[in-house]
Short mmCIF file of C-alpha atoms in Angstrom, two decimals:
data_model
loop_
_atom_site.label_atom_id
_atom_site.label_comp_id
_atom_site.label_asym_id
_atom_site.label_seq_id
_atom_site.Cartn_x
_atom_site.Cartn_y
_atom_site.Cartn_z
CA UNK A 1 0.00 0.00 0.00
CA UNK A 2 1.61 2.96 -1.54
CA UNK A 3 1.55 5.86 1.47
CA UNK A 4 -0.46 9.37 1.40
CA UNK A 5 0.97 12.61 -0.08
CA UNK A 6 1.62 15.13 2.59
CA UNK A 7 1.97 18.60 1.31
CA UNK A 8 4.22 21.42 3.53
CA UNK A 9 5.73 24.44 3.37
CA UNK A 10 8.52 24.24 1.93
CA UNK A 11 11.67 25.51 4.36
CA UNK A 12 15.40 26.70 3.40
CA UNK A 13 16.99 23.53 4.04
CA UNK A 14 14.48 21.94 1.06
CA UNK A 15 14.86 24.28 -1.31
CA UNK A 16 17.79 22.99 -3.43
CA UNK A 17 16.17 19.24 -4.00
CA UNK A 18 12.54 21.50 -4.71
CA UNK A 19 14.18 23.68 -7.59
CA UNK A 20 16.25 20.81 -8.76
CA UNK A 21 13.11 19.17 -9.00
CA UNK A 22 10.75 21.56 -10.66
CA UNK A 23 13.65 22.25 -13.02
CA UNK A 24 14.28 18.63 -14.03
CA UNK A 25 10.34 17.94 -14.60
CA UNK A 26 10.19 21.27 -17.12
CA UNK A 27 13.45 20.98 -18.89
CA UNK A 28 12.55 17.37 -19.29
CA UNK A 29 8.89 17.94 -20.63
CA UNK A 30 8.78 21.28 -21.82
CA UNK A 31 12.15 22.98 -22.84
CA UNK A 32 11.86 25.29 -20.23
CA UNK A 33 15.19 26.16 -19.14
CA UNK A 34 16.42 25.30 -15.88
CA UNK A 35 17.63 28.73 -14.57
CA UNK A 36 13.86 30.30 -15.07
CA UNK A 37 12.48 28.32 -12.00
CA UNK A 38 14.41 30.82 -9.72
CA UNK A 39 12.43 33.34 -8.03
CA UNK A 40 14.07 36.04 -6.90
CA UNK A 41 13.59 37.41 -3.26
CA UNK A 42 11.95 41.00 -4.01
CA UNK A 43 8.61 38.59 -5.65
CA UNK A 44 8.27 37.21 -2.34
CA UNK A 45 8.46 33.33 -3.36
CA UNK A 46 6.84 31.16 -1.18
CA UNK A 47 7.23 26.91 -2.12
CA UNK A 48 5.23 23.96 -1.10
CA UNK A 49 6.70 21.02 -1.63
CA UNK A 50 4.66 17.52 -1.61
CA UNK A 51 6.00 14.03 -0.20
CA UNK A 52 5.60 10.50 -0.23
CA UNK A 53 7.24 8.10 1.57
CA UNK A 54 9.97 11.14 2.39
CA UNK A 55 10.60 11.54 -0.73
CA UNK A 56 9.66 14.90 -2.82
CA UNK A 57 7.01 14.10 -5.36
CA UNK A 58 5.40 17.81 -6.16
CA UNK A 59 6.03 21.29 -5.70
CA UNK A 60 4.24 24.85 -6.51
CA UNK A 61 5.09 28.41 -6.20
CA UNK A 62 3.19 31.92 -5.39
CA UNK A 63 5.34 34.94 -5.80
CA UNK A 64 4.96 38.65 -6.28
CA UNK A 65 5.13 40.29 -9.44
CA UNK A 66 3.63 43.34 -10.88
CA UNK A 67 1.62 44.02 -7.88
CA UNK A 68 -0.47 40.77 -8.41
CA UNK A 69 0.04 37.43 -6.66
CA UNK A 70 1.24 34.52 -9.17
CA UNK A 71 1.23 30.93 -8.58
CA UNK A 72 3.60 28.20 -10.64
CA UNK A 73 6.18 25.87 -10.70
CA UNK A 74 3.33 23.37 -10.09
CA UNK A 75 4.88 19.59 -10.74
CA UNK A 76 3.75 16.22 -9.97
CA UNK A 77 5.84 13.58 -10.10
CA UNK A 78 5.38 11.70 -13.44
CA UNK A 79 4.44 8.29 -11.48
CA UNK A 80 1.86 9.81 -9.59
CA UNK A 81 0.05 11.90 -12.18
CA UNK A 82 -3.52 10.85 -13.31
CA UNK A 83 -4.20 9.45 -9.50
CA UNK A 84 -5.69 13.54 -8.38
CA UNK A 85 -2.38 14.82 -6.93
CA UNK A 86 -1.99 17.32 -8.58
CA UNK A 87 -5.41 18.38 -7.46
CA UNK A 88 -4.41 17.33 -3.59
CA UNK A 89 -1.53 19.47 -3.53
CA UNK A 90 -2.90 22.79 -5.23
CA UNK A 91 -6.01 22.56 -2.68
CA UNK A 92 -3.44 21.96 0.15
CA UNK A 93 -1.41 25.21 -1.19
CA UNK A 94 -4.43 27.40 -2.09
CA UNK A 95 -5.86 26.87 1.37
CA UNK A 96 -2.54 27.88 2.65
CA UNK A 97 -2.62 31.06 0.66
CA UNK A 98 -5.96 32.30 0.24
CA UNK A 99 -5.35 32.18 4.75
CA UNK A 100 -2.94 34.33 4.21
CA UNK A 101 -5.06 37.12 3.30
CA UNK A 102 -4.32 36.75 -0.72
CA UNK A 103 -7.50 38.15 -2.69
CA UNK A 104 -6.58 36.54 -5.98
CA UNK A 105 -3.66 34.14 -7.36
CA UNK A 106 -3.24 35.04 -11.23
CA UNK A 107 -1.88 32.20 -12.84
CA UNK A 108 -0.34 31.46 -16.73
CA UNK A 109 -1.53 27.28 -16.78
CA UNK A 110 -1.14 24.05 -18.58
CA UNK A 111 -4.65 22.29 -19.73
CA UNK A 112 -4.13 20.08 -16.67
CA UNK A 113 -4.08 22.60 -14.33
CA UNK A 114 -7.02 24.42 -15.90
CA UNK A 115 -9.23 21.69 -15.50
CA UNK A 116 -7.92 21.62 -11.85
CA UNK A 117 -8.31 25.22 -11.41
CA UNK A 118 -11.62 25.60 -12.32
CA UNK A 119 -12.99 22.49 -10.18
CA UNK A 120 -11.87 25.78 -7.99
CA UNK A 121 -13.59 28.43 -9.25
CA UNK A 122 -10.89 29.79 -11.51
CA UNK A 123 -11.85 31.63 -14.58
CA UNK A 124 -9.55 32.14 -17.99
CA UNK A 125 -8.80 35.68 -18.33
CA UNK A 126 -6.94 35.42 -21.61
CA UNK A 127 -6.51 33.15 -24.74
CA UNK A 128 -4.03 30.57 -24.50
CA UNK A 129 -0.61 31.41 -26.01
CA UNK A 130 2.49 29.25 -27.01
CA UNK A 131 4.80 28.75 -24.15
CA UNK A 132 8.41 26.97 -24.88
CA UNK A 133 6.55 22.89 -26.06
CA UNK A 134 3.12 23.52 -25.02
CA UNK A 135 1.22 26.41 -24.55
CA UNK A 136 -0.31 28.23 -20.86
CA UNK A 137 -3.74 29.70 -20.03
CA UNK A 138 -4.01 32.84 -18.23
CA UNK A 139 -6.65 32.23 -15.33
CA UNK A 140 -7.16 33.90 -12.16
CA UNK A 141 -8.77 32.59 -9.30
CA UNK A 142 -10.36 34.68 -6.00
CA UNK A 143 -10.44 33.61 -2.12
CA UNK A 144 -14.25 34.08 -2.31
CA UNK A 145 -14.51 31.46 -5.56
CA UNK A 146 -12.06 28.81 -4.05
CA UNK A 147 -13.75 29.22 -1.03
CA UNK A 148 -17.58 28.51 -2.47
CA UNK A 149 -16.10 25.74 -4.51
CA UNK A 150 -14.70 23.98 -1.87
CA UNK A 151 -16.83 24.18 0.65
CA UNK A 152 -14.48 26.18 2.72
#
């Protein structure tokens, strides 16, 4: 019997396995090169990371930038995906954020994690646009719709 994901904050000690990570799952799967998962400390990164059996298996991201709150670097292991954890972990995180205070995460997102996102409430905001082997959505999702979709 294969253990439960936990999700947590991620802390400084974790965060060269969680960018190593993130990095290896997009540079793998979509091009993206490695050095853009770096967040810089004026956006005000914060990182979840989420584990099985001790060992990392997601991550996602919420930063500042442009005086809206962003959320990415969302990755699920590939072993895990199509089993909802990618769903279990950005509930976990958007629960965590939307009790901070946050009135809205923006995010740019991959057609899995619109259909996630708007199981949440999320709504597009923009056409889709090419983004390095795939393309994003832009979507943005508010405390008060999360919050009504999930019973909260």
């Amino acid at each position: 019997m294969k253990a439960e994901c936990m999700v947590r904050r991620a802390s400084d000690a974790d965060m060269e396995a969680v960018l190593t990570f993130a990095a290896q799952i997009f540079a793998d799967e979509q091009d993206i090169p490695k050095e853009l998962n770096f967040i810089p400390a004026d956006k005000q990164p914060q990182w979840w990371c989420m584990e099985q059996d001790g060992k990392l298996v997601g991550t996602a991201a919420i930063y500042r930038e442009g005086g809206l709150w962003h959320m990415g670097r969302i990755t699920v292991a590939r072993r895990l995906r199509g089993q909802h954890k990618g769903t279990f972990l950005l509930k976990r995180v958007l629960e965590d954020v939307f009790a901070q205070d946050v009135d809205n995460i923006f995010l740019e997102a991959r057609d899995a994690t619109v259909h996630i996102m708007q199981q949440f409430g999320a709504e597009i905001v923009g056409e889709p646009f090419a983004f390095y082997r795939g393309s994003v959505t832009p979507m943005l999702l508010t405390r008060t719709a999360f919050l009504r979709h999930t019973n909260g």
